Coordinates of N, CA and C in Angstrom, one line a residue:
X1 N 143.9 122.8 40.1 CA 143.1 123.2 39.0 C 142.3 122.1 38.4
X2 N 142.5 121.1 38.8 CA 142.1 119.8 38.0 C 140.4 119.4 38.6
X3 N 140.7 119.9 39.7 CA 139.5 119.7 40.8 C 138.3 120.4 40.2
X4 N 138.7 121.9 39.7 CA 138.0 122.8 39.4 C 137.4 122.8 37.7
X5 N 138.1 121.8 36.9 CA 138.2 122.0 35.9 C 136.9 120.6 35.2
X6 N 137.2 119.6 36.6 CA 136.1 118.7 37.0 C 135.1 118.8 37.4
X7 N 135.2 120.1 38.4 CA 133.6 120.6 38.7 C 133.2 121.0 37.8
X8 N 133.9 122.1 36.5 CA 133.0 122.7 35.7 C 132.3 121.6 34.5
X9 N 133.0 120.9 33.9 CA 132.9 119.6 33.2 C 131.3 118.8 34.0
X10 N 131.0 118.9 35.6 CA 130.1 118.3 35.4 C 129.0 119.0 35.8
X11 N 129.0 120.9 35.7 CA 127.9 121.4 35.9 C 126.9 121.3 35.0
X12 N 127.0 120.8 33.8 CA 125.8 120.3 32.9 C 124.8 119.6 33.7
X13 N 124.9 118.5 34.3 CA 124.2 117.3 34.4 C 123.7 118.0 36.0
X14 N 124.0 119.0 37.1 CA 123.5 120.0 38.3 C 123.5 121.2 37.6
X15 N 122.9 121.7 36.5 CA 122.9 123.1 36.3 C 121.5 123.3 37.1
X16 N 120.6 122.7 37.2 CA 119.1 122.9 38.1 C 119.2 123.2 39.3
X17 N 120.1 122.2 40.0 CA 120.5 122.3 41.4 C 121.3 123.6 41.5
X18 N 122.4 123.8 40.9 CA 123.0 124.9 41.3 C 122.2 126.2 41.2
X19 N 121.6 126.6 40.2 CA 120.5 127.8 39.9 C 119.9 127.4 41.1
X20 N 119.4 126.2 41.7 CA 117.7 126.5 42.7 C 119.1 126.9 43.9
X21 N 120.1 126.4 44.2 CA 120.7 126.3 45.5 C 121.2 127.8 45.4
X22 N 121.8 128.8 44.1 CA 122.1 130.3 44.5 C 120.7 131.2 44.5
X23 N 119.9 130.4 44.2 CA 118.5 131.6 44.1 C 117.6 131.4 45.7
X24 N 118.1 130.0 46.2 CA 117.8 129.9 47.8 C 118.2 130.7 48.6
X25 N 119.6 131.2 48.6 CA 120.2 132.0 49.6 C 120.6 133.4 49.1
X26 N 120.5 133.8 47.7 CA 120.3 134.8 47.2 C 119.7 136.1 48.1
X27 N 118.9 135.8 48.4 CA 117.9 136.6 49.6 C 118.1 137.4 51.0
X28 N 119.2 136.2 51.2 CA 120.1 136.5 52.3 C 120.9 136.8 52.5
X29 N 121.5 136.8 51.4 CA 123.5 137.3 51.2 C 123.8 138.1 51.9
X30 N 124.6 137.7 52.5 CA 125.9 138.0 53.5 C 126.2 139.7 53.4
X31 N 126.4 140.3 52.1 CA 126.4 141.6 52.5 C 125.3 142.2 52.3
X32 N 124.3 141.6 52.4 CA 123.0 142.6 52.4 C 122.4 142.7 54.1
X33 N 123.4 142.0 55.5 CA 123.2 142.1 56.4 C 124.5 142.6 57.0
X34 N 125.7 143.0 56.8 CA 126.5 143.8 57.4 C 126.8 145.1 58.0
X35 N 125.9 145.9 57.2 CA 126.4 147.7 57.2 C 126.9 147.4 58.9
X36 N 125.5 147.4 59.5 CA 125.5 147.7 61.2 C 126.9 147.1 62.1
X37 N 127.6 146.3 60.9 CA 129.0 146.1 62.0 C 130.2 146.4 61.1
X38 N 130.4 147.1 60.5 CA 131.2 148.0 59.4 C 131.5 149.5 60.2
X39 N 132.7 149.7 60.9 CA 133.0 151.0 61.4 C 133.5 152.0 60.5
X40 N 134.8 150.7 59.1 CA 135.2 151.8 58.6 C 134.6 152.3 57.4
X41 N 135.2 153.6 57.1 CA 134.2 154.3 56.3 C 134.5 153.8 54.6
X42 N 135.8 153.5 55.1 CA 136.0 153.0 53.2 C 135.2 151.5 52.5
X43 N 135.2 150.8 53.9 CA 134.8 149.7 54.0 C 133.3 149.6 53.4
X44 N 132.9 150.2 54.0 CA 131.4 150.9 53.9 C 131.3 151.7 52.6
X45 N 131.9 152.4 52.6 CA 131.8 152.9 50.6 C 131.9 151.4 49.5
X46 N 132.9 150.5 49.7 CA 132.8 149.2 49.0 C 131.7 148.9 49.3
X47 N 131.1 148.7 50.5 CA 130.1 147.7 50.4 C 128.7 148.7 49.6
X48 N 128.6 149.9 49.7 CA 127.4 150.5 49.1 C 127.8 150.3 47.5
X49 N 129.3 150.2 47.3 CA 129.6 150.2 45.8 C 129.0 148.6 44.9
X50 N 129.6 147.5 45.8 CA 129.6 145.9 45.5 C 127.8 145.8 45.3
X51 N 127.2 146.4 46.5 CA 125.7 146.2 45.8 C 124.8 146.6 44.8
X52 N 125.2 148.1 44.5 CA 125.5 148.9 43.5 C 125.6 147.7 42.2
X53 N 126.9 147.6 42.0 CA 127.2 146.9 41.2 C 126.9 145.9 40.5
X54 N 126.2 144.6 41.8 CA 126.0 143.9 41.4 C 124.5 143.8 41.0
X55 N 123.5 144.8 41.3 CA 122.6 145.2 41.0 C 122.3 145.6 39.6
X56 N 123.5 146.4 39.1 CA 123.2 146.9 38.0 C 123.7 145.5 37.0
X57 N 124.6 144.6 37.4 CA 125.4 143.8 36.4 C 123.7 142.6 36.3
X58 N 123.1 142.6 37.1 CA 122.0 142.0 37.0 C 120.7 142.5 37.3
X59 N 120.6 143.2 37.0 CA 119.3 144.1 36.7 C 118.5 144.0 37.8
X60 N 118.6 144.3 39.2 CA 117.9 144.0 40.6 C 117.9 144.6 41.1
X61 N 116.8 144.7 42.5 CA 116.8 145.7 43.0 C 117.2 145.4 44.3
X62 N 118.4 144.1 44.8 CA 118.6 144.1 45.8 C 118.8 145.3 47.2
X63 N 118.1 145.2 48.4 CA 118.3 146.1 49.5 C 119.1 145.8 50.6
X64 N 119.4 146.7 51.6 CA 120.1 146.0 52.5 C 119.2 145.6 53.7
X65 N 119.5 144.9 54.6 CA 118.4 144.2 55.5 C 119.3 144.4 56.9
X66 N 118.2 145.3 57.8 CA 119.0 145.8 59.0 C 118.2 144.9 60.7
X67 N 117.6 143.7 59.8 CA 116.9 143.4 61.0 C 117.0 141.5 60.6
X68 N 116.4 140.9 61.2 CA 116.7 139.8 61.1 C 116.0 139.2 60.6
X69 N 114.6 139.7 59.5 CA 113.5 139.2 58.7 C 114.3 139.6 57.2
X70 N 113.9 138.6 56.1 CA 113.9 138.2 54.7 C 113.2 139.6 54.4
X71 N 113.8 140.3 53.5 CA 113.0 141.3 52.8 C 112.2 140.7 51.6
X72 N 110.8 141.2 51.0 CA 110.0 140.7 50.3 C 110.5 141.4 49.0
X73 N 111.7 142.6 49.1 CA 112.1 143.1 48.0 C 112.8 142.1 47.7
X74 N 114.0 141.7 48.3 CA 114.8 140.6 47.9 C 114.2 139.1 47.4
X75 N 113.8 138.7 47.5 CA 112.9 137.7 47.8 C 111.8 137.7 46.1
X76 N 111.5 139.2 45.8 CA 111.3 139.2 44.6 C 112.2 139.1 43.5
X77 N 113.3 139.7 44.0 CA 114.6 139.5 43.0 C 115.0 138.1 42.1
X78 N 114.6 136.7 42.8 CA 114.6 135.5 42.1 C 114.5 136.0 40.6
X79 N 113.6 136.2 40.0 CA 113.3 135.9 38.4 C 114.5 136.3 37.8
X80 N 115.0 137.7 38.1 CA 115.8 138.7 37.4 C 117.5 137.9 37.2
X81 N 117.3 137.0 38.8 CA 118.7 136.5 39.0 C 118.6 135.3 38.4
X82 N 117.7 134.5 37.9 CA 117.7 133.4 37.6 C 117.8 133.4 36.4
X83 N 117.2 134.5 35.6 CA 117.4 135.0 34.2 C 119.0 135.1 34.0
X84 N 119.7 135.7 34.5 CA 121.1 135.6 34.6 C 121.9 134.7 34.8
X85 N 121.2 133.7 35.9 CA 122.1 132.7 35.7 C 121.8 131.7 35.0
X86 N 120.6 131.7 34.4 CA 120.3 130.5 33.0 C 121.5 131.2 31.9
X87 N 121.9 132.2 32.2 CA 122.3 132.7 30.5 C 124.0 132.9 30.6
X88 N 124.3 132.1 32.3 CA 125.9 132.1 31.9 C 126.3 130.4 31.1
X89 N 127.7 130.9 30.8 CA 127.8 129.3 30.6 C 128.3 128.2 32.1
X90 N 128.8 127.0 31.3 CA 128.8 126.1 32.4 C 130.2 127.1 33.4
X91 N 131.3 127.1 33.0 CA 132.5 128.2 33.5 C 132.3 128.9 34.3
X92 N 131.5 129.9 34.3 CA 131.0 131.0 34.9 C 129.9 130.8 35.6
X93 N 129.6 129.6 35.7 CA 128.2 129.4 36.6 C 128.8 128.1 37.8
X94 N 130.0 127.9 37.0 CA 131.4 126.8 38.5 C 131.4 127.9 39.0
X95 N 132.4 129.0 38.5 CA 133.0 130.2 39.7 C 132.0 130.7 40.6
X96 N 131.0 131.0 39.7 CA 130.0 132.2 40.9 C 129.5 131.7 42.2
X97 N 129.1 130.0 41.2 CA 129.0 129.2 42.9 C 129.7 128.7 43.6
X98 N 131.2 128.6 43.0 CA 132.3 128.2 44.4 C 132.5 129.4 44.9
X99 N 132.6 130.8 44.9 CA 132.8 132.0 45.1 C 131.8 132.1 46.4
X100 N 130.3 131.7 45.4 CA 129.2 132.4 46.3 C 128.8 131.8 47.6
X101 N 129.1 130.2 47.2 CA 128.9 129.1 48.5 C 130.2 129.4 49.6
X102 N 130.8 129.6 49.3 CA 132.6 129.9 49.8 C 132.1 131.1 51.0
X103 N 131.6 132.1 50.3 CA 131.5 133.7 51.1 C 130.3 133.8 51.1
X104 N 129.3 133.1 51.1 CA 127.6 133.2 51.9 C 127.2 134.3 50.9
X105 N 127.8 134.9 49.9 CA 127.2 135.8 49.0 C 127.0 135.8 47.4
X106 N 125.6 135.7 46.7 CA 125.8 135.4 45.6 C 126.2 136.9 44.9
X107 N 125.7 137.8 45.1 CA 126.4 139.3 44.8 C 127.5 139.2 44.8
X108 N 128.4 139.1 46.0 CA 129.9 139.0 46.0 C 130.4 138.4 44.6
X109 N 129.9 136.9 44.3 CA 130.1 136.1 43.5 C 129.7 136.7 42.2
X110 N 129.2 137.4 41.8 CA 128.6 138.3 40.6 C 129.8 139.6 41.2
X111 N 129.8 140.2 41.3 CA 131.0 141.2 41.3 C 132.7 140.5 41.2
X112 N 132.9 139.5 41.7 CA 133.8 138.5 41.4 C 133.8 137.9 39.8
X113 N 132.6 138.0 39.7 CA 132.8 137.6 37.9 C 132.6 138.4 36.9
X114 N 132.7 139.1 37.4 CA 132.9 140.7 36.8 C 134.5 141.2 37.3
X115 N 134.9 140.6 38.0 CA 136.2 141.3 38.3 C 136.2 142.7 38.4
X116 N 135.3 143.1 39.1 CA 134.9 145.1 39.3 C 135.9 145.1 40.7
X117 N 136.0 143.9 41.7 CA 137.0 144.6 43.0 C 138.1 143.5 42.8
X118 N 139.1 143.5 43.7 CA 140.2 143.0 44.0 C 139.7 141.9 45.3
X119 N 140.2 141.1 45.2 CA 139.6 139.8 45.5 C 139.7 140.1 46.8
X120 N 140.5 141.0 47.3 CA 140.8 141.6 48.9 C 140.0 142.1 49.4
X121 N 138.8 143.1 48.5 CA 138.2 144.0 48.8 C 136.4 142.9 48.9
X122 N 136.9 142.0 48.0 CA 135.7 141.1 48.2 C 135.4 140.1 49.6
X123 N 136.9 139.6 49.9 CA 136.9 139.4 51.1 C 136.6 139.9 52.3
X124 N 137.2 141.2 52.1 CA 136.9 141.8 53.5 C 135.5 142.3 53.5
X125 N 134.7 142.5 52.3 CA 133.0 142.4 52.6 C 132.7 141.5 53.3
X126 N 133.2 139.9 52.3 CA 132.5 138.5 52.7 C 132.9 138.6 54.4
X127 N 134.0 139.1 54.4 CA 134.0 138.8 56.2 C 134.1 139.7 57.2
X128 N 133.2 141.1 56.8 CA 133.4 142.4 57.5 C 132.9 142.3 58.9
X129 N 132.2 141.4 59.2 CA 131.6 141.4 61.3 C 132.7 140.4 61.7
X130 N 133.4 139.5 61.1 CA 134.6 138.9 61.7 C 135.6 139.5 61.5
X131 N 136.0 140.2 60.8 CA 137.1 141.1 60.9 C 137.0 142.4 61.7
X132 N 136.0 142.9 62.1 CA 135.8 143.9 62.5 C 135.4 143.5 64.3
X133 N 135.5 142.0 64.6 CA 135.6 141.8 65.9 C 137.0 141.1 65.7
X134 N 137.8 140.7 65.1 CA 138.9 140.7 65.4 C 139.6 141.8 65.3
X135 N 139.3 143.0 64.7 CA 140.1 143.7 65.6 C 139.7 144.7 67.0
X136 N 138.6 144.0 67.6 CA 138.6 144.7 69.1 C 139.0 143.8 70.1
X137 N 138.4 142.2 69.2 CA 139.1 140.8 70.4 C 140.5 140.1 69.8
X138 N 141.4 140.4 69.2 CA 142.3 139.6 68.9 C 141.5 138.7 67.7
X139 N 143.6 138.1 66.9 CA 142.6 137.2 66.3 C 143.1 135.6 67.1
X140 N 142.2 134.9 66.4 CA 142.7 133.4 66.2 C 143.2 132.8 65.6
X141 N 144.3 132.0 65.8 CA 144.8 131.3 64.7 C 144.7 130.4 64.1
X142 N 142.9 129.4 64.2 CA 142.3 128.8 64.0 C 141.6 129.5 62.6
X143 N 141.1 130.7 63.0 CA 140.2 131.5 61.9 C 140.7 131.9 60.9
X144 N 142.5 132.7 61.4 CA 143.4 133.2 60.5 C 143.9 131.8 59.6
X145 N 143.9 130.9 59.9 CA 144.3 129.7 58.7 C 143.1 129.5 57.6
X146 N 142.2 129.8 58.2 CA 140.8 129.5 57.6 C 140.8 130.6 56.6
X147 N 140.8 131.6 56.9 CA 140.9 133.4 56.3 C 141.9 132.8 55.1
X148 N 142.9 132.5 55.7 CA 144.2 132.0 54.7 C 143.8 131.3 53.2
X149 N 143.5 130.2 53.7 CA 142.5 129.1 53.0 C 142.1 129.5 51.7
X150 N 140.6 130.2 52.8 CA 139.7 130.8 51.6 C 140.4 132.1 50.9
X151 N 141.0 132.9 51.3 CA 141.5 133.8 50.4 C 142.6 132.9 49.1
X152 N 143.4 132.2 49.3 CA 144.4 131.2 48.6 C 143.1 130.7 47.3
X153 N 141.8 130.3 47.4 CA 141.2 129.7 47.1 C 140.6 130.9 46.0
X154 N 140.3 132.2 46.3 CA 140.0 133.1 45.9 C 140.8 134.0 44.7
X155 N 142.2 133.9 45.4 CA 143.3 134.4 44.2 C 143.3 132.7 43.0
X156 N 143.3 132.1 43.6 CA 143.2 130.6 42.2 C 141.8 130.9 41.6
X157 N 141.1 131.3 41.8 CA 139.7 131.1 41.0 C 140.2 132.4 40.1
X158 N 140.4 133.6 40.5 CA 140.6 135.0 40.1 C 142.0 134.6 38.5
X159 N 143.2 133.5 39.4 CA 144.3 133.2 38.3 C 143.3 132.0 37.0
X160 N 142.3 131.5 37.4 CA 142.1 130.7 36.3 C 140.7 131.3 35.7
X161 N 140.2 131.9 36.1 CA 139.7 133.0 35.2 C 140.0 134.0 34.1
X162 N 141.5 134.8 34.9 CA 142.3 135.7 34.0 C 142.8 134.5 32.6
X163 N 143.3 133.4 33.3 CA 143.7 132.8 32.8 C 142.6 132.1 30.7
X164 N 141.7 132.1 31.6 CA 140.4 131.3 30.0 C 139.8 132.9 29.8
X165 N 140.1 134.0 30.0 CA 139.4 135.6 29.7 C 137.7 134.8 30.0
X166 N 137.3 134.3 31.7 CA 136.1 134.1 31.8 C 135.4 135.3 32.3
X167 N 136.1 136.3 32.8 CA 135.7 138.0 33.5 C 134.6 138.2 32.4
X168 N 133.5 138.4 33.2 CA 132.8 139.4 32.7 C 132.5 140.6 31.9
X169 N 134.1 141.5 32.1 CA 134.1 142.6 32.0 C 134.4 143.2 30.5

């Protein structure tokens, strides 16, 4: 926690860089290209919920993208998200980007800071076309330490959040 408590301490002096670096990949977020390898159904109700959500918690009109081109809707979204994230503090603008850099999603990381799912349920968006070919090819035990890792990394952000009442909610 010391680690983390040093990142947040020196988000003042990169608050520019972090805003340009989530509003770069914003566009592309990881579950705004999933649906198409999502079999199960519940899985798929979270994920129409998490975009939902995070849309509404930031006033956007993110879409999902079923092809391999940047949507121009997304892509317009910058202002709205940047508005939001000028207006967290330094705390809440550590987590969203260890969250969002962590799981390739800045939405994720805005529903994470909201504490609206269970950090499980966030996971298995962040990694629904790898989990969904591990279970037709086996897993690895290379990937499952990794899975490990980052979920470990995800319940500590979740315990030191609960912990300073940084939730959104």
């Amino acid at each position: 926690m010391a680690d983390l408590q040093e990142f947040i301490s020196s988000v003042d002096g990169y608050r520019k860089e972090i805003v340009v670096r989530l509003l770069d990949f914003s566009a592309t977020d990881t579950i705004l290209y999933v649906r198409e390898c999502i079999s199960d159904e519940k899985r798929l109700r979270c994920l129409d919920s998490a975009i939902q959500l995070a849309n509404t918690f930031l006033q956007t009109k993110f879409e999902e993208i079923f092809e391999l081109e940047v949507s121009g809707v997304n892509l317009a979204q910058r202002e709205k998200l940047k508005v939001f994230l000028d207006k967290l503090d330094n705390a809440s603008l550590a987590i969203l980007f260890l969250v969002a850099t962590e799981l390739k999603s800045v939405l994720l990381g805005v529903v994470f800071l909201y504490h609206a799912f269970s950090v499980q349920d966030i996971f298995n968006l962040a990694f629904a076309e790898e989990l969904e070919e591990q279970n037709i090819w086996g897993k690895d035990e290379f990937i499952t330490q990794r899975y490990s890792e980052i979920f470990d990394k995800l319940i500590s952000w979740e315990k030191f959040c609960d912990e300073r009442s940084l939730f959104k909610n």
